[in-house]
Amino acid sequence: MAVEGGMKCVKFLVFVFNFIFWVCGVALIAIGIYAQVVLDKALAVSSASASSTPVAILVLGVIIFFISFFGCCGAWKESYCMVTTFAVLLSIIFLVEIAAAIAGYVFRDKVRSVLEDGLWDAMNKYGEDKALTEAVDELQMDFACCGVNNYTDWATIERFRANNTVPRSCCRVNTTTCNIRPSPATVYEKGCLQSIEAWMKKNILIVAAVALGIAFFEILGIVFACCLMKGIRSGYEVM
């Protein structure tokens, strides 16, 4: 009876933790969508490698969402095969997350370099590509920034150096002359690279907290799933 009660408790815990995983999956999906929307214009002027980050978070959320649903079904039906598959998939996801965290730390400077190169490339093509031009304008207005490092970067672009101007999207106040002979008083002084980095640092704590929470529950989920597998394999009655 004690073993039976213990296994019923494990089964309940596996079900509860899978529900928590499901919530974590939804949270990651929401974070991925939020990052994609907020950084949409920044990603549009950068490379595919930079724009893949929010997509990767979104995909991870979807995977966890479905794996947790699979685990709930396995625990509820006491299916050894389903619970085993859940434990294996969850272990793989956990290892992938660790690898991604290590890679993100190692290549953190590379992300900045890719974003910077993308911004410079977009500035050089400003006025030639309509979609890219609109993306740059919206980026500068949304982040209240101008240029890559500061507004003087536009002076390196031939079409703006000749007239001593900057794009109208750099203007602090929307007037017809604010972008002529730019100065900190008339245009945004801060560069877009700095503004985007500040936004990312401000929100990275949220992502880190969610990731740590998910990792903690993943470990517990794997442990309880293994206990349930052992109980089912041994032929104990868990209902």
mmCIF file of C-alpha atoms in Angstrom:
data_model
loop_
_atom_site.group_PDB
_atom_site.id
_atom_site.type_symbol
_atom_site.label_atom_id
_atom_site.label_comp_id
_atom_site.label_asym_id
_atom_site.label_seq_id
_atom_site.Cartn_x
_atom_site.Cartn_y
_atom_site.Cartn_z
ATOM 1 C CA MET A 1 0.000 0.000 0.000
ATOM 2 C CA ALA A 2 2.846 2.364 0.803
ATOM 3 C CA VAL A 3 4.397 1.706 -2.612
ATOM 4 C CA GLU A 4 1.044 2.188 -4.303
ATOM 5 C CA GLY A 5 0.484 5.486 -2.514
ATOM 6 C CA GLY A 6 3.989 6.633 -3.375
ATOM 7 C CA MET A 7 3.509 5.867 -7.055
ATOM 8 C CA LYS A 8 0.168 7.678 -7.098
ATOM 9 C CA CYS A 9 1.976 10.684 -5.633
ATOM 10 C CA VAL A 10 4.719 10.452 -8.301
ATOM 11 C CA LYS A 11 2.106 10.188 -11.033
ATOM 12 C CA PHE A 12 0.389 13.293 -9.700
ATOM 13 C CA LEU A 13 3.697 15.186 -9.520
ATOM 14 C CA VAL A 14 4.597 14.225 -13.102
ATOM 15 C CA PHE A 15 1.222 15.509 -14.246
ATOM 16 C CA VAL A 16 1.597 18.768 -12.278
ATOM 17 C CA PHE A 17 5.135 19.419 -13.522
ATOM 18 C CA ASN A 18 4.032 18.792 -17.075
ATOM 19 C CA PHE A 19 1.341 21.398 -16.623
ATOM 20 C CA ILE A 20 4.033 23.792 -15.394
ATOM 21 C CA PHE A 21 6.125 22.938 -18.490
ATOM 22 C CA TRP A 22 3.088 23.737 -20.592
ATOM 23 C CA VAL A 23 2.855 27.167 -18.928
ATOM 24 C CA CYS A 24 6.613 27.681 -19.474
ATOM 25 C CA GLY A 25 6.175 26.824 -23.151
ATOM 26 C CA VAL A 26 3.425 29.413 -23.446
ATOM 27 C CA ALA A 27 5.701 31.944 -21.686
ATOM 28 C CA LEU A 28 8.538 31.300 -24.154
ATOM 29 C CA ILE A 29 6.153 31.639 -27.091
ATOM 30 C CA ALA A 30 4.987 34.990 -25.693
ATOM 31 C CA ILE A 31 8.594 36.181 -25.147
ATOM 32 C CA GLY A 32 9.583 35.130 -28.667
ATOM 33 C CA ILE A 33 6.653 36.983 -30.215
ATOM 34 C CA TYR A 34 7.320 40.054 -28.047
ATOM 35 C CA ALA A 35 11.009 40.160 -29.005
ATOM 36 C CA GLN A 36 10.152 39.690 -32.684
ATOM 37 C CA VAL A 37 7.617 42.544 -32.622
ATOM 38 C CA VAL A 38 9.742 45.002 -30.625
ATOM 39 C CA LEU A 39 12.956 44.276 -32.535
ATOM 40 C CA ASP A 40 11.237 43.825 -35.887
ATOM 41 C CA LYS A 41 12.913 46.807 -37.559
ATOM 42 C CA ALA A 42 16.276 46.138 -35.954
ATOM 43 C CA LEU A 43 16.163 42.566 -37.216
ATOM 44 C CA ALA A 44 15.063 43.721 -40.656
ATOM 45 C CA VAL A 45 18.274 45.698 -41.123
ATOM 46 C CA SER A 46 20.463 42.965 -39.651
ATOM 47 C CA SER A 47 21.414 39.535 -40.902
ATOM 48 C CA ALA A 48 19.535 36.261 -40.725
ATOM 49 C CA SER A 49 21.756 35.027 -37.886
ATOM 50 C CA ALA A 50 20.629 37.887 -35.652
ATOM 51 C CA SER A 51 16.970 37.677 -36.629
ATOM 52 C CA SER A 52 16.887 33.962 -35.812
ATOM 53 C CA THR A 53 17.146 34.558 -32.050
ATOM 54 C CA PRO A 54 13.471 35.456 -31.364
ATOM 55 C CA VAL A 55 12.432 32.704 -33.769
ATOM 56 C CA ALA A 56 14.574 30.183 -31.860
ATOM 57 C CA ILE A 57 12.905 31.198 -28.566
ATOM 58 C CA LEU A 58 9.489 30.871 -30.201
ATOM 59 C CA VAL A 59 10.293 27.420 -31.647
ATOM 60 C CA LEU A 60 11.648 26.231 -28.282
ATOM 61 C CA GLY A 61 8.416 27.365 -26.628
ATOM 62 C CA VAL A 62 6.332 25.435 -29.160
ATOM 63 C CA ILE A 63 8.457 22.287 -28.670
ATOM 64 C CA ILE A 64 8.158 22.459 -24.865
ATOM 65 C CA PHE A 65 4.424 23.116 -25.241
ATOM 66 C CA PHE A 66 3.888 19.878 -27.184
ATOM 67 C CA ILE A 67 6.329 17.776 -25.143
ATOM 68 C CA SER A 68 4.540 18.772 -21.925
ATOM 69 C CA PHE A 69 1.195 17.817 -23.447
ATOM 70 C CA PHE A 70 2.713 14.448 -24.435
ATOM 71 C CA GLY A 71 3.999 13.954 -20.875
ATOM 72 C CA CYS A 72 0.618 14.749 -19.344
ATOM 73 C CA CYS A 73 -1.030 12.106 -21.520
ATOM 74 C CA GLY A 74 1.646 9.555 -20.635
ATOM 75 C CA ALA A 75 1.257 10.149 -16.896
ATOM 76 C CA TRP A 76 -2.519 10.100 -17.056
ATOM 77 C CA LYS A 77 -2.660 6.854 -19.090
ATOM 78 C CA GLU A 78 0.301 5.322 -17.228
ATOM 79 C CA SER A 79 1.948 4.536 -20.552
ATOM 80 C CA TYR A 80 5.543 3.375 -20.082
ATOM 81 C CA CYS A 81 6.353 4.152 -23.714
ATOM 82 C CA MET A 82 4.917 7.683 -23.592
ATOM 83 C CA VAL A 83 6.549 8.510 -20.245
ATOM 84 C CA THR A 84 9.907 7.162 -21.476
ATOM 85 C CA THR A 85 9.653 9.165 -24.686
ATOM 86 C CA PHE A 86 8.784 12.258 -22.653
ATOM 87 C CA ALA A 87 11.804 11.789 -20.353
ATOM 88 C CA VAL A 88 14.164 11.294 -23.300
ATOM 89 C CA LEU A 89 12.835 14.314 -25.216
ATOM 90 C CA LEU A 90 12.960 16.490 -22.103
ATOM 91 C CA SER A 91 16.572 15.418 -21.439
ATOM 92 C CA ILE A 92 17.515 16.339 -25.012
ATOM 93 C CA ILE A 93 15.824 19.746 -24.677
ATOM 94 C CA PHE A 94 17.675 20.345 -21.393
ATOM 95 C CA LEU A 95 21.046 19.531 -22.983
ATOM 96 C CA VAL A 96 20.270 21.739 -25.995
ATOM 97 C CA GLU A 97 19.383 24.628 -23.661
ATOM 98 C CA ILE A 98 22.698 24.239 -21.822
ATOM 99 C CA ALA A 99 24.579 24.193 -25.133
ATOM 100 C CA ALA A 100 22.665 27.261 -26.339
ATOM 101 C CA ALA A 101 23.414 29.150 -23.110
ATOM 102 C CA ILE A 102 27.135 28.357 -23.398
ATOM 103 C CA ALA A 103 27.180 29.324 -27.082
ATOM 104 C CA GLY A 104 25.322 32.561 -26.335
ATOM 105 C CA TYR A 105 27.891 33.509 -23.705
ATOM 106 C CA VAL A 106 30.875 32.584 -25.873
ATOM 107 C CA PHE A 107 29.585 34.399 -28.949
ATOM 108 C CA ARG A 108 27.971 37.380 -27.162
ATOM 109 C CA ASP A 109 30.419 39.802 -28.818
ATOM 110 C CA LYS A 110 29.659 38.290 -32.218
ATOM 111 C CA VAL A 111 25.992 39.261 -31.863
ATOM 112 C CA ARG A 112 26.988 42.891 -31.364
ATOM 113 C CA SER A 113 29.290 42.749 -34.366
ATOM 114 C CA VAL A 114 26.589 41.228 -36.596
ATOM 115 C CA LEU A 115 24.062 43.863 -35.517
ATOM 116 C CA GLU A 116 26.559 46.686 -36.067
ATOM 117 C CA ASP A 117 27.479 45.431 -39.535
ATOM 118 C CA GLY A 118 23.801 45.115 -40.405
ATOM 119 C CA LEU A 119 23.077 48.707 -39.343
ATOM 120 C CA TRP A 120 25.994 50.063 -41.391
ATOM 121 C CA ASP A 121 24.893 48.060 -44.415
ATOM 122 C CA ALA A 122 21.359 49.418 -44.089
ATOM 123 C CA MET A 123 22.643 52.999 -43.838
ATOM 124 C CA ASN A 124 24.704 52.558 -46.998
ATOM 125 C CA LYS A 125 21.627 51.307 -48.850
ATOM 126 C CA TYR A 126 19.338 53.990 -47.425
ATOM 127 C CA GLY A 127 17.192 55.515 -50.167
ATOM 128 C CA GLU A 128 17.955 52.708 -52.617
ATOM 129 C CA ASP A 129 15.853 49.942 -51.037
ATOM 130 C CA LYS A 130 12.371 51.160 -50.075
ATOM 131 C CA ALA A 131 11.624 48.419 -47.538
ATOM 132 C CA LEU A 132 15.040 48.785 -45.902
ATOM 133 C CA THR A 133 14.715 52.579 -45.838
ATOM 134 C CA GLU A 134 11.358 52.343 -44.075
ATOM 135 C CA ALA A 135 12.811 49.848 -41.605
ATOM 136 C CA VAL A 136 15.683 52.203 -40.734
ATOM 137 C CA ASP A 137 13.309 55.163 -40.314
ATOM 138 C CA GLU A 138 10.985 53.239 -38.024
ATOM 139 C CA LEU A 139 13.933 51.866 -36.054
ATOM 140 C CA GLN A 140 15.331 55.360 -35.433
ATOM 141 C CA MET A 141 11.935 56.730 -34.432
ATOM 142 C CA ASP A 142 10.994 53.788 -32.185
ATOM 143 C CA PHE A 143 14.338 53.732 -30.348
ATOM 144 C CA ALA A 144 14.866 57.524 -30.461
ATOM 145 C CA CYS A 145 18.285 57.048 -32.029
ATOM 146 C CA CYS A 146 20.273 58.207 -35.051
ATOM 147 C CA GLY A 147 23.027 56.390 -36.909
ATOM 148 C CA VAL A 148 24.972 53.428 -35.584
ATOM 149 C CA ASN A 149 27.063 55.057 -32.859
ATOM 150 C CA ASN A 150 25.654 58.598 -33.092
ATOM 151 C CA TYR A 151 24.132 61.033 -35.610
ATOM 152 C CA THR A 152 27.536 61.937 -37.106
ATOM 153 C CA ASP A 153 27.656 58.477 -38.734
ATOM 154 C CA TRP A 154 25.320 59.753 -41.448
ATOM 155 C CA ALA A 155 28.021 62.192 -42.511
ATOM 156 C CA THR A 156 29.984 59.225 -43.858
ATOM 157 C CA ILE A 157 27.165 58.452 -46.327
ATOM 158 C CA GLU A 158 27.705 60.381 -49.583
ATOM 159 C CA ARG A 159 24.136 61.585 -50.160
ATOM 160 C CA PHE A 160 23.937 63.056 -46.633
ATOM 161 C CA ARG A 161 27.512 64.358 -46.446
ATOM 162 C CA ALA A 162 26.964 66.473 -49.574
ATOM 163 C CA ASN A 163 23.995 68.334 -48.028
ATOM 164 C CA ASN A 164 25.088 68.132 -44.385
ATOM 165 C CA THR A 165 21.816 66.443 -43.419
ATOM 166 C CA VAL A 166 20.484 63.317 -41.729
ATOM 167 C CA PRO A 167 17.239 61.395 -42.331
ATOM 168 C CA ARG A 168 14.079 63.086 -41.061
ATOM 169 C CA SER A 169 13.532 60.091 -38.758
ATOM 170 C CA CYS A 170 16.468 61.359 -36.659
ATOM 171 C CA CYS A 171 14.603 64.538 -35.699
ATOM 172 C CA ARG A 172 13.681 65.185 -32.092
ATOM 173 C CA VAL A 173 10.946 67.568 -33.251
ATOM 174 C CA ASN A 174 9.224 67.088 -36.591
ATOM 175 C CA THR A 175 9.997 70.296 -38.457
ATOM 176 C CA THR A 176 11.023 70.875 -42.067
ATOM 177 C CA THR A 177 14.555 71.995 -41.146
ATOM 178 C CA CYS A 178 15.397 69.819 -38.132
ATOM 179 C CA ASN A 179 17.565 67.457 -40.185
ATOM 180 C CA ILE A 180 19.648 70.236 -41.789
ATOM 181 C CA ARG A 181 22.990 70.944 -40.102
ATOM 182 C CA PRO A 182 22.188 68.339 -37.390
ATOM 183 C CA SER A 183 23.167 68.884 -33.774
ATOM 184 C CA PRO A 184 22.255 67.253 -30.431
ATOM 185 C CA ALA A 185 19.603 69.923 -30.009
ATOM 186 C CA THR A 186 17.703 68.985 -33.159
ATOM 187 C CA VAL A 187 18.331 65.246 -33.675
ATOM 188 C CA TYR A 188 18.751 62.189 -31.488
ATOM 189 C CA GLU A 189 22.333 62.068 -30.302
ATOM 190 C CA LYS A 190 22.415 58.435 -29.193
ATOM 191 C CA GLY A 191 23.235 55.759 -31.760
ATOM 192 C CA CYS A 192 20.852 52.896 -32.565
ATOM 193 C CA LEU A 193 23.396 50.229 -31.637
ATOM 194 C CA GLN A 194 23.597 51.596 -28.104
ATOM 195 C CA SER A 195 19.819 51.954 -27.827
ATOM 196 C CA ILE A 196 19.151 48.388 -28.986
ATOM 197 C CA GLU A 197 21.809 47.007 -26.642
ATOM 198 C CA ALA A 198 20.264 48.925 -23.720
ATOM 199 C CA TRP A 199 16.853 47.470 -24.536
ATOM 200 C CA MET A 200 18.275 43.946 -24.728
ATOM 201 C CA LYS A 201 20.156 44.267 -21.412
ATOM 202 C CA LYS A 202 17.021 45.611 -19.746
ATOM 203 C CA ASN A 203 14.954 42.634 -20.878
ATOM 204 C CA ILE A 204 17.590 39.885 -20.699
ATOM 205 C CA LEU A 205 16.879 39.423 -16.977
ATOM 206 C CA ILE A 206 13.332 38.346 -17.826
ATOM 207 C CA VAL A 207 14.587 35.797 -20.334
ATOM 208 C CA ALA A 208 17.245 34.526 -17.890
ATOM 209 C CA ALA A 209 14.712 34.149 -15.060
ATOM 210 C CA VAL A 210 12.310 32.223 -17.296
ATOM 211 C CA ALA A 211 15.153 30.018 -18.592
ATOM 212 C CA LEU A 212 16.370 29.177 -15.074
ATOM 213 C CA GLY A 213 12.837 28.405 -13.957
ATOM 214 C CA ILE A 214 12.282 26.113 -16.934
ATOM 215 C CA ALA A 215 15.621 24.336 -16.369
ATOM 216 C CA PHE A 216 14.770 23.718 -12.701
ATOM 217 C CA PHE A 217 11.386 22.209 -13.498
ATOM 218 C CA GLU A 218 12.867 20.195 -16.362
ATOM 219 C CA ILE A 219 15.278 18.476 -13.962
ATOM 220 C CA LEU A 220 12.460 17.690 -11.536
ATOM 221 C CA GLY A 221 10.271 16.500 -14.394
ATOM 222 C CA ILE A 222 12.982 14.129 -15.633
ATOM 223 C CA VAL A 223 13.520 12.710 -12.124
ATOM 224 C CA PHE A 224 9.815 12.129 -11.466
ATOM 225 C CA ALA A 225 9.283 10.709 -14.960
ATOM 226 C CA CYS A 226 12.059 8.190 -14.326
ATOM 227 C CA CYS A 227 10.450 7.230 -10.995
ATOM 228 C CA LEU A 228 7.105 6.737 -12.700
ATOM 229 C CA MET A 229 8.764 4.668 -15.458
ATOM 230 C CA LYS A 230 10.340 2.439 -12.818
ATOM 231 C CA GLY A 231 6.993 1.972 -11.088
ATOM 232 C CA ILE A 232 5.152 1.128 -14.300
ATOM 233 C CA ARG A 233 7.925 -1.238 -15.400
ATOM 234 C CA SER A 234 7.798 -3.041 -12.061
ATOM 235 C CA GLY A 235 4.078 -3.652 -12.481
ATOM 236 C CA TYR A 236 2.854 -1.680 -9.473
ATOM 237 C CA GLU A 237 -0.726 -0.511 -9.527
ATOM 238 C CA VAL A 238 -0.637 3.269 -9.649
ATOM 239 C CA MET A 239 -4.325 3.951 -9.922
#
